[in-house]
C-alpha cells in the first residue's frame, strides 16, 4: 500500500491506496479548527493578523500528524505501507535552528512531535499563502532583479506577496537576529516530509516554484533571486529535487509508535495543487482542474512554456515531469461561507438558491465577489461590490445574491485563466465545495464544458499516494487510469443555450471590474 498525506489550510488528510486491487482501503481527515481549539485557529490560521499577515502554528500541524497517524494505525495495518509521499498548502514557510536535525534524529516515542520539535522553531508561527503583508518586499526584489518580467522569466511568476521569497525577506528585515539563527527554511510540504524522514529533506520542484526563488530553466535555486531576497539564503535551503526521489526510510519514531515497517520509504512532498494535478488525472494536457478549497484554484498541465502577461498566474513543477500553470483566487470558500452565513443558509439551501433564479439575469445582476482582499485581480476591499436591480442590491431577494456571487467567482476565473490558452474540453472539480451540485452546474454553464467529479474528494492526498506509488517504480498512466476516474453519474453537462448569456456576462463583468478596481 502507498500512503498520501495532505497538510492543507484547514485539515490534514490521509489516503491509502492499494494499486494491486485498485482500491482505497482507508481515508481519514483531522480538522485543525475542530480538533485543536487551543490554537484559536478555527479555519486553520490565526485570525486578525496585522498589516495583512496571516500565520498558522506549525505546532498544530505536528499535533495533527500524531493524531492522524494514531487514528490511522487503529483502522489499518500500517506495516503494509511501502512508500509515503505527501503535499502541503503551498508557499507557507517554517524556520528552524541548528538543533532541528539532532532533534529529528533522536525523537523519543514517549513524547509527542510538537513538544520535541517546536523548541527548534526560530519563528513560532508560519506565514501562509493568505498573507499579503509583503508588498514592499515584492517591490524590493523586483527592483534588485531588474524588472517584474525578469522575475517572472526566471521563476515563472512575478514577485507575489504570499510567495516564500518575499516572506523570507520580510522575516530577515523585521527579525534579523532570528533570521541569522535560522539554519534551515522549509515549506509546509518539506517540513512534514522531513519529520517523517527523521532528517531535513529537499523542497520539490512543484512546491519550490511557488517561492520566487527557483530558476525554472535550470531547476536550481537562482543566485540573482536569492541575492535579492536575503543574505546567506543558499545555506538555509537544500538543493531542490523531483517529488519522486527516494529520501531514505521512515524515522524510527513512526515505525515504533504507529507500526510502520522499518523499511517504509519516504518520497518528497509537493504542493497541494501539484499533488491535486496528479490526483485528478490531469498530469498530461487535456483535463483542466478547478479546486474549490479554502482558496479556489484553476490549473492544468502545460504543453509549452507560457507566463501570464498580467502577472497573476503561475508556473509550478508538474510532479510527473514538465510544468503546470495555475491561477489562485483568495476569495474561494471563505467568500461562499460569508454569504451563506449572512443569509442563514446551510449548504443544501445554498445549492438550491444558486439554481432557483434564472441565468438570464447574469450580466444584469453582477457581483465582484470579494469579501476579503483578493489576489486575482489584486484588490484590497471591505466587501463585495453589487450592481443590478434594487431587489438584488438590497438583499430583498437573497437567492439573486447567491447566484451572482457564484457567477462572479467563475466569470472572474474564466477571465483570468485566458492567458493559459488551454482548450477547456473537460473540467474536473475537486475540493470541499465540489460536491455541491448547484456550484458544479454553474461551472459547467459558465465555462461551457462538461464537469466531472472523482470518487475521492481529497485529490491532493490521493495525488500524493499516487506519487508514492510512482516513486516506487509503478507507471503514472496505469495508476491514474485506476484511481482517477469520474464517479458514476457525476458528469454535469453545460446548457448550450447559456453560451451567449455568459459570453455577454463576461464582457459586462470585465467592464465592471475595470470601472471599480
Ligand atoms: P482546504 O483543502 O483548503 O483545507 P477543502 O478543500 O477541505 O479546503 O474545503 C473546505 C471548504 O469546503 C470549507 O471551508 C467549506 O466552505 C466548503 N464546503 C464544504 N462542503 C460544501 C458544500 N456542500 N457546498 C459548498 N462548499 C462546501
Ligand atoms: C496556490 C495557493 C493556494 C494554496 C492553498 O498558489 O496559494 O492554493 O496552495 O491551497
XYZ file of C-alpha atoms and ligand atoms in Angstrom:
554
model
C 0.000 0.000 0.000
C 1.016 3.612 -0.554
C 0.138 6.471 1.777
C -0.526 10.054 0.693
C -0.793 12.830 3.276
C -2.056 16.344 2.587
C -1.424 19.093 5.151
C -3.762 21.775 3.825
C -5.073 25.052 5.232
C -7.872 23.573 7.306
C -7.032 19.915 7.757
C -4.567 17.043 7.495
C -5.786 14.166 5.329
C -4.522 10.650 4.646
C -5.421 8.496 1.640
C -4.146 4.932 1.402
C -4.130 3.194 -1.978
C -3.642 -0.420 -2.952
C -2.650 -0.457 -6.650
C -2.851 -4.245 -6.936
C -6.549 -4.396 -6.084
C -7.161 -0.844 -7.312
C -8.852 0.047 -4.024
C -8.603 2.819 -1.466
C -8.683 0.900 1.821
C -8.682 3.939 4.038
C -9.023 7.723 4.060
C -9.166 9.983 7.052
C -9.019 13.700 7.908
C -8.214 15.678 11.018
C -9.659 19.192 11.052
C -7.339 21.706 12.721
C -10.038 24.114 13.934
C -12.248 21.434 15.465
C -9.562 19.168 16.940
C -7.186 21.808 18.290
C -9.231 24.701 19.702
C -6.270 25.727 21.895
C -4.617 27.257 18.812
C -7.569 29.620 18.288
C -7.443 28.955 14.558
C -10.984 27.927 13.593
C -10.129 27.887 9.869
C -6.544 26.655 10.319
C -4.883 30.079 10.542
C -4.610 32.783 13.206
C -7.331 35.373 12.548
C -6.884 39.170 12.662
C -3.193 39.398 11.738
C -1.726 42.885 11.430
C -0.661 44.528 8.144
C -2.062 41.657 6.072
C -0.133 38.983 7.984
C -1.750 35.545 8.041
C 0.129 32.973 10.075
C -0.530 29.442 11.317
C 1.002 27.278 14.055
C 3.480 24.604 12.888
C 2.979 23.009 16.326
C -0.664 22.440 15.359
C 0.380 20.691 12.140
C 2.638 18.396 14.186
C -0.119 17.623 16.690
C -2.370 16.784 13.758
C 0.247 14.387 12.339
C 0.438 12.476 15.628
C -3.353 12.387 15.962
C -3.999 11.320 12.363
C -1.421 8.517 12.472
C -2.694 7.311 15.857
C -6.214 7.063 14.416
C -4.998 5.523 11.170
C -2.993 2.850 12.996
C -6.205 1.896 14.819
C -8.003 1.456 11.485
C -5.417 -0.338 9.363
C -2.124 -2.210 9.493
C 0.432 0.475 8.652
C 3.247 -2.095 8.337
C 1.864 -2.748 4.818
C 2.704 0.788 3.678
C 5.698 0.616 1.298
C 6.106 4.308 0.485
C 4.777 7.628 1.790
C 4.535 10.889 -0.147
C 2.543 13.991 0.587
C 1.589 17.558 -0.074
C 1.177 20.795 1.804
C -0.643 24.079 1.372
C 1.713 25.995 -0.905
C 4.045 28.904 -0.036
C 3.853 28.592 3.805
C 7.306 28.510 5.414
C 8.833 27.064 8.586
C 12.034 28.469 10.152
C 14.319 26.206 12.197
C 17.581 26.479 14.108
C 20.587 24.153 14.098
C 19.034 21.851 16.732
C 16.327 20.740 14.297
C 18.478 17.996 12.744
C 19.546 16.483 16.064
C 16.010 16.667 17.384
C 14.728 14.872 14.265
C 17.401 12.205 14.577
C 16.632 11.473 18.236
C 12.830 11.627 18.547
C 11.516 9.687 21.535
C 8.163 7.915 21.357
C 7.427 8.808 24.958
C 6.782 12.413 23.957
C 4.797 13.869 21.068
C 6.248 15.584 17.993
C 5.176 19.109 18.909
C 6.870 19.017 22.323
C 10.135 17.735 20.858
C 10.353 19.838 17.696
C 8.821 23.247 18.433
C 11.841 24.370 20.523
C 13.775 24.343 17.200
C 11.489 26.974 15.637
C 13.131 30.371 15.213
C 9.705 31.736 14.342
C 6.890 30.206 16.381
C 4.291 30.833 13.667
C 4.488 30.348 9.896
C 3.325 32.841 7.282
C 0.916 31.018 4.939
C -0.462 31.579 1.449
C -3.155 34.017 2.621
C -0.544 36.502 3.858
C -0.461 39.783 1.927
C 1.993 41.675 4.138
C 4.977 41.685 1.781
C 4.119 44.376 -0.798
C 7.319 46.380 -0.059
C 9.469 43.240 -0.211
C 7.993 42.256 -3.598
C 8.928 45.697 -4.891
C 12.460 45.466 -3.473
C 13.044 42.029 -5.013
C 11.677 43.215 -8.368
C 13.914 46.296 -8.320
C 17.007 44.315 -7.329
C 16.450 41.735 -10.084
C 15.700 44.432 -12.667
C 12.027 44.128 -13.605
C 8.823 42.210 -12.913
C 9.147 40.437 -16.249
C 12.672 39.275 -15.385
C 11.462 37.830 -12.035
C 8.676 36.114 -13.983
C 11.048 34.852 -16.687
C 13.351 33.312 -14.085
C 10.823 31.960 -11.586
C 7.540 31.574 -13.527
C 5.745 34.266 -11.506
C 6.078 37.944 -10.700
C 7.153 38.661 -7.112
C 3.965 37.734 -5.239
C 3.077 38.642 -1.637
C 2.290 35.092 -0.487
C 5.308 33.517 -2.206
C 8.027 32.366 0.130
C 10.917 34.546 -1.099
C 9.169 37.830 -0.233
C 8.061 36.266 3.073
C 11.657 35.275 3.880
C 12.782 38.806 3.066
C 10.193 40.293 5.443
C 11.392 37.967 8.223
C 15.003 38.965 7.546
C 14.059 42.676 7.680
C 11.774 42.560 10.728
C 13.659 39.974 12.840
C 17.258 39.931 11.570
C 18.595 38.101 14.649
C 16.030 35.331 14.353
C 16.797 35.106 10.624
C 20.500 34.667 11.421
C 19.682 31.922 13.947
C 17.724 30.107 11.231
C 19.800 27.358 9.694
C 17.042 25.651 7.701
C 13.971 27.026 5.912
C 11.268 24.569 4.916
C 7.947 24.794 3.127
C 4.978 23.154 4.857
C 5.457 20.213 2.485
C 9.183 19.678 3.065
C 8.761 20.279 6.812
C 6.291 17.415 7.236
C 8.356 15.196 4.901
C 11.479 15.923 6.990
C 9.707 14.979 10.208
C 8.682 11.644 8.663
C 12.165 11.012 7.268
C 13.913 11.941 10.528
C 16.198 14.385 8.686
C 15.779 17.519 6.593
C 14.769 16.598 3.039
C 14.633 18.900 -0.007
C 11.818 21.025 -1.374
C 10.417 19.564 -4.621
C 10.144 21.399 -7.974
C 6.336 21.578 -7.744
C 6.188 23.482 -4.458
C 9.620 25.113 -4.875
C 8.331 27.020 -7.902
C 5.978 28.886 -5.537
C 8.843 30.690 -3.815
C 10.118 33.230 -6.388
C 13.492 31.528 -5.855
C 13.569 28.550 -8.219
C 15.080 29.030 -11.660
C 12.627 27.108 -13.822
C 15.017 26.578 -16.726
C 17.793 25.175 -14.514
C 15.662 23.712 -11.687
C 18.117 25.130 -9.141
C 17.870 27.991 -6.627
C 18.584 31.112 -8.662
C 21.587 33.169 -7.440
C 20.075 36.531 -8.515
C 16.719 35.797 -6.882
C 18.404 34.577 -3.683
C 20.666 37.634 -3.526
C 17.639 39.915 -3.961
C 15.793 38.096 -1.154
C 18.074 37.749 1.888
C 21.723 37.058 2.775
C 23.111 33.526 3.193
C 19.937 32.021 1.802
C 21.720 29.251 -0.118
C 22.995 27.746 3.136
C 19.452 27.583 4.562
C 17.915 25.706 1.610
C 18.728 22.176 0.476
C 19.073 21.773 -3.326
C 15.580 21.180 -4.794
C 14.641 17.774 -6.244
C 11.865 15.888 -8.044
C 8.952 14.737 -5.861
C 9.550 11.098 -6.705
C 13.122 10.942 -5.384
C 13.831 8.476 -2.586
C 14.695 10.184 0.712
C 15.501 7.152 2.836
C 13.460 5.145 5.308
C 10.879 6.383 7.792
C 12.071 7.733 11.160
C 12.024 5.065 13.931
C 9.615 7.355 15.841
C 6.843 6.414 13.386
C 7.674 2.742 12.999
C 7.858 2.243 16.770
C 4.842 4.380 17.624
C 2.426 3.679 14.770
C 3.567 0.331 13.360
C 5.094 1.331 10.012
C 7.686 -1.150 8.723
C 11.258 -0.004 9.400
C 11.951 -0.059 5.631
C 8.926 2.064 4.647
C 10.332 4.613 2.149
C 9.766 8.356 2.098
C 9.437 10.321 -1.172
C 9.417 14.116 -1.269
C 6.278 16.093 -0.513
C 4.966 18.642 -3.040
C 2.412 21.481 -3.051
C -1.288 20.716 -2.682
C -2.007 21.957 -6.201
C 0.701 19.901 -7.969
C -0.448 16.864 -5.951
C -4.048 17.572 -6.986
C -2.951 17.677 -10.630
C -1.830 14.074 -10.136
C -4.888 13.030 -8.109
C -7.255 14.491 -10.705
C -5.615 12.522 -13.521
C -4.513 15.748 -15.164
C -0.731 15.446 -15.454
C -0.987 15.351 -19.271
C -2.702 18.255 -21.121
C -6.443 17.702 -21.692
C -8.150 17.815 -18.314
C -8.415 21.212 -16.627
C -8.873 21.190 -12.848
C -10.804 23.602 -10.654
C -10.153 23.142 -6.956
C -12.743 24.706 -4.633
C -10.963 24.576 -1.279
C -10.276 27.434 1.089
C -8.847 29.139 -1.993
C -10.184 28.438 -5.463
C -7.556 27.404 -7.997
C -7.697 26.723 -11.735
C -4.860 24.647 -13.142
C -3.705 22.418 -15.958
C -0.613 20.630 -17.251
C 1.295 22.846 -19.684
C 2.023 21.773 -23.218
C 4.603 24.544 -23.729
C 6.227 27.439 -21.875
C 3.943 30.418 -21.164
C 3.629 33.029 -18.407
C 0.754 35.365 -17.503
C 1.251 38.795 -19.136
C -0.933 40.325 -16.391
C 1.285 38.873 -13.658
C -1.433 36.977 -11.739
C -0.768 33.428 -12.927
C 1.988 30.989 -12.006
C 4.059 28.139 -13.361
C 4.801 25.255 -10.980
C 6.561 21.916 -11.461
C 4.348 19.018 -12.552
C 5.222 16.023 -10.306
C 5.024 13.726 -13.350
C 7.567 15.901 -15.224
C 7.321 19.237 -17.026
C 5.213 22.111 -15.724
C 1.689 23.180 -14.806
C 0.031 26.583 -14.954
C -2.107 27.807 -12.070
C -4.170 30.755 -11.044
C -5.317 31.213 -7.440
C -8.318 33.134 -6.082
C -8.209 34.007 -2.397
C -11.981 34.543 -2.083
C -12.955 30.911 -2.540
C -14.883 29.017 0.118
C -14.419 31.792 2.641
C -16.494 34.169 0.457
C -19.129 31.491 -0.185
C -19.279 30.824 3.552
C -19.541 34.536 4.361
C -22.678 34.939 2.197
C -24.124 31.605 3.289
C -23.747 32.599 6.943
C -25.069 36.122 6.350
C -28.196 34.632 4.773
C -28.506 31.923 7.461
C -28.479 29.073 4.902
C -26.949 25.605 5.052
C -25.074 24.203 2.045
C -28.087 22.398 0.588
C -30.180 25.598 0.727
C -27.257 27.463 -0.808
C -27.175 24.887 -3.577
C -30.907 25.269 -4.217
C -30.749 29.052 -4.014
C -27.996 29.118 -6.629
C -30.280 27.467 -9.175
C -33.601 28.937 -8.044
C -33.218 32.034 -10.181
C -32.755 32.323 -13.902
C -29.331 32.556 -15.506
C -30.753 35.176 -17.828
C -30.214 37.725 -15.057
C -26.446 37.129 -15.431
C -24.892 40.327 -16.627
C -27.726 42.405 -15.169
C -27.101 41.461 -11.557
C -23.343 41.466 -11.186
C -21.219 40.947 -8.112
C -17.480 41.481 -7.683
C -17.367 38.665 -5.116
C -14.527 39.894 -2.928
C -15.461 39.514 0.741
C -11.799 39.804 1.754
C -8.737 41.104 -0.118
C -8.306 39.403 -3.471
C -5.126 38.458 -5.301
C -6.638 37.783 -8.751
C -7.132 40.567 -9.551
C -5.382 42.430 -6.763
C -7.976 44.234 -4.663
C -7.992 45.421 -1.046
C -11.592 45.567 -0.073
C -14.147 45.878 2.632
C -16.844 43.852 0.957
C -18.376 42.745 -2.345
C -19.477 45.253 -4.981
C -23.009 44.781 -6.308
C -24.568 46.266 -9.416
C -28.082 45.412 -10.554
C -31.751 45.533 -9.642
C -32.999 47.033 -6.378
C -34.181 43.626 -5.141
C -30.686 42.258 -5.795
C -28.681 45.093 -4.282
C -30.863 45.415 -1.154
C -30.774 41.664 -0.480
C -34.576 41.529 -0.632
C -34.185 38.508 -2.925
C -31.195 36.692 -1.343
C -31.119 33.937 -3.967
C -30.138 36.560 -6.551
C -27.080 37.298 -4.449
C -26.128 33.615 -4.158
C -26.257 33.225 -7.937
C -24.396 36.489 -8.547
C -21.658 35.568 -6.063
C -21.042 32.222 -7.743
C -21.326 33.658 -11.247
C -18.922 36.422 -10.247
C -16.403 33.879 -8.917
C -16.445 31.771 -12.085
C -16.627 34.670 -14.548
C -13.576 36.078 -12.758
C -11.918 32.660 -13.102
C -12.758 32.413 -16.814
C -11.439 35.921 -17.408
C -8.155 35.419 -15.576
C -7.359 31.953 -16.904
C -7.436 33.028 -20.565
C -3.640 33.516 -20.641
C -3.094 29.780 -20.204
C -4.504 29.197 -23.683
C -5.850 25.791 -22.673
C -8.833 24.451 -24.529
C -11.294 23.545 -21.791
C -12.629 20.287 -23.161
C -13.359 18.816 -19.759
C -13.275 20.301 -16.267
C -12.581 18.233 -13.212
C -13.785 19.673 -9.894
C -12.232 18.937 -6.529
C -12.083 20.466 -3.032
C -14.701 20.868 -0.297
C -17.246 22.762 -2.418
C -17.029 20.431 -5.426
C -19.703 18.140 -4.014
C -22.225 20.983 -4.343
C -24.323 20.200 -7.452
C -25.553 23.760 -7.853
C -21.995 25.050 -7.987
C -20.956 22.289 -10.414
C -23.831 23.148 -12.789
C -22.922 26.841 -12.755
C -19.287 25.995 -13.523
C -20.374 23.843 -16.487
C -22.601 26.624 -17.831
C -20.102 29.439 -17.401
C -17.190 27.536 -18.980
C -19.496 25.715 -21.437
C -17.676 22.461 -20.742
C -18.673 19.175 -19.102
C -17.799 18.968 -15.412
C -16.637 15.746 -13.768
C -16.041 14.861 -10.159
C -13.967 11.919 -8.988
C -14.800 9.393 -6.278
C -12.119 10.633 -3.903
C -12.809 14.124 -2.638
C -9.291 14.774 -1.381
C -7.442 14.860 -4.662
C -4.227 16.243 -3.124
C -3.854 13.310 -0.699
C -4.825 10.856 -3.461
C -2.286 12.509 -5.762
C 0.338 12.176 -3.047
C -0.426 8.454 -2.676
C -0.033 8.095 -6.451
C 3.291 9.979 -6.295
C 4.408 7.495 -3.605
C 3.462 4.583 -5.893
C 5.186 6.214 -8.896
C 8.309 6.777 -6.758
C 8.373 3.013 -6.125
C 8.528 2.430 -9.901
C 4.851 1.958 -10.856
C 3.549 3.613 -14.048
C 1.863 7.054 -13.795
C -0.671 6.314 -16.514
C -1.714 2.960 -15.101
C -2.091 4.487 -11.633
C -4.149 7.420 -12.879
C -6.321 5.169 -15.078
C -7.025 3.114 -11.996
C -7.660 5.792 -9.393
C -8.670 8.972 -11.204
C -11.925 8.092 -12.921
C -15.051 10.241 -12.833
C -17.580 8.990 -10.295
C -20.531 7.188 -11.895
C -23.280 9.689 -12.707
C -21.104 12.642 -11.716
C -20.819 14.292 -15.127
C -22.721 17.547 -15.451
C -23.244 18.885 -18.953
C -23.422 22.571 -19.830
C -26.628 24.141 -21.136
C -25.619 25.310 -24.651
C -28.435 27.871 -24.622
C -26.473 29.784 -21.975
C -23.264 30.148 -24.020
C -24.212 33.595 -25.312
C -25.683 34.680 -21.947
C -22.348 34.049 -20.239
C -20.258 35.417 -23.103
C -22.196 38.648 -22.669
C -21.992 38.485 -18.859
C -18.220 38.042 -19.136
C -17.904 41.323 -21.059
C -20.056 43.149 -18.530
C -18.170 41.626 -15.618
C -14.864 42.745 -17.119
C -16.227 46.278 -17.637
C -17.423 46.467 -14.012
C -14.097 45.128 -12.771
C -12.166 47.757 -14.716
C -14.507 50.515 -13.535
C -14.334 49.590 -9.841
C -10.809 48.344 -9.186
P -8.609 23.097 2.157
O -8.042 21.933 1.361
O -8.228 24.434 1.623
O -8.348 22.968 3.648
P -11.187 21.898 1.485
O -10.949 21.512 0.066
O -11.266 20.813 2.505
O -10.207 23.038 1.983
O -12.575 22.716 1.502
C -13.108 23.198 2.699
C -14.268 24.131 2.378
O -15.283 23.463 1.618
C -14.973 24.642 3.614
O -14.390 25.865 4.014
C -16.421 24.823 3.143
O -16.680 26.201 2.933
C -16.501 24.151 1.780
N -17.632 23.209 1.669
C -17.814 22.047 2.314
N -18.989 21.461 1.930
C -19.560 22.278 1.000
C -20.779 22.242 0.206
N -21.636 21.230 0.279
N -21.000 23.276 -0.634
C -20.127 24.300 -0.742
N -18.982 24.385 -0.023
C -18.696 23.397 0.841
C -1.700 28.472 -4.661
C -2.178 28.890 -3.309
C -3.196 28.056 -2.594
C -2.528 27.200 -1.536
C -3.529 26.639 -0.547
O -0.798 29.364 -5.220
O -1.736 29.864 -2.767
O -3.948 27.283 -3.484
O -1.772 26.177 -2.130
O -4.295 25.648 -1.048
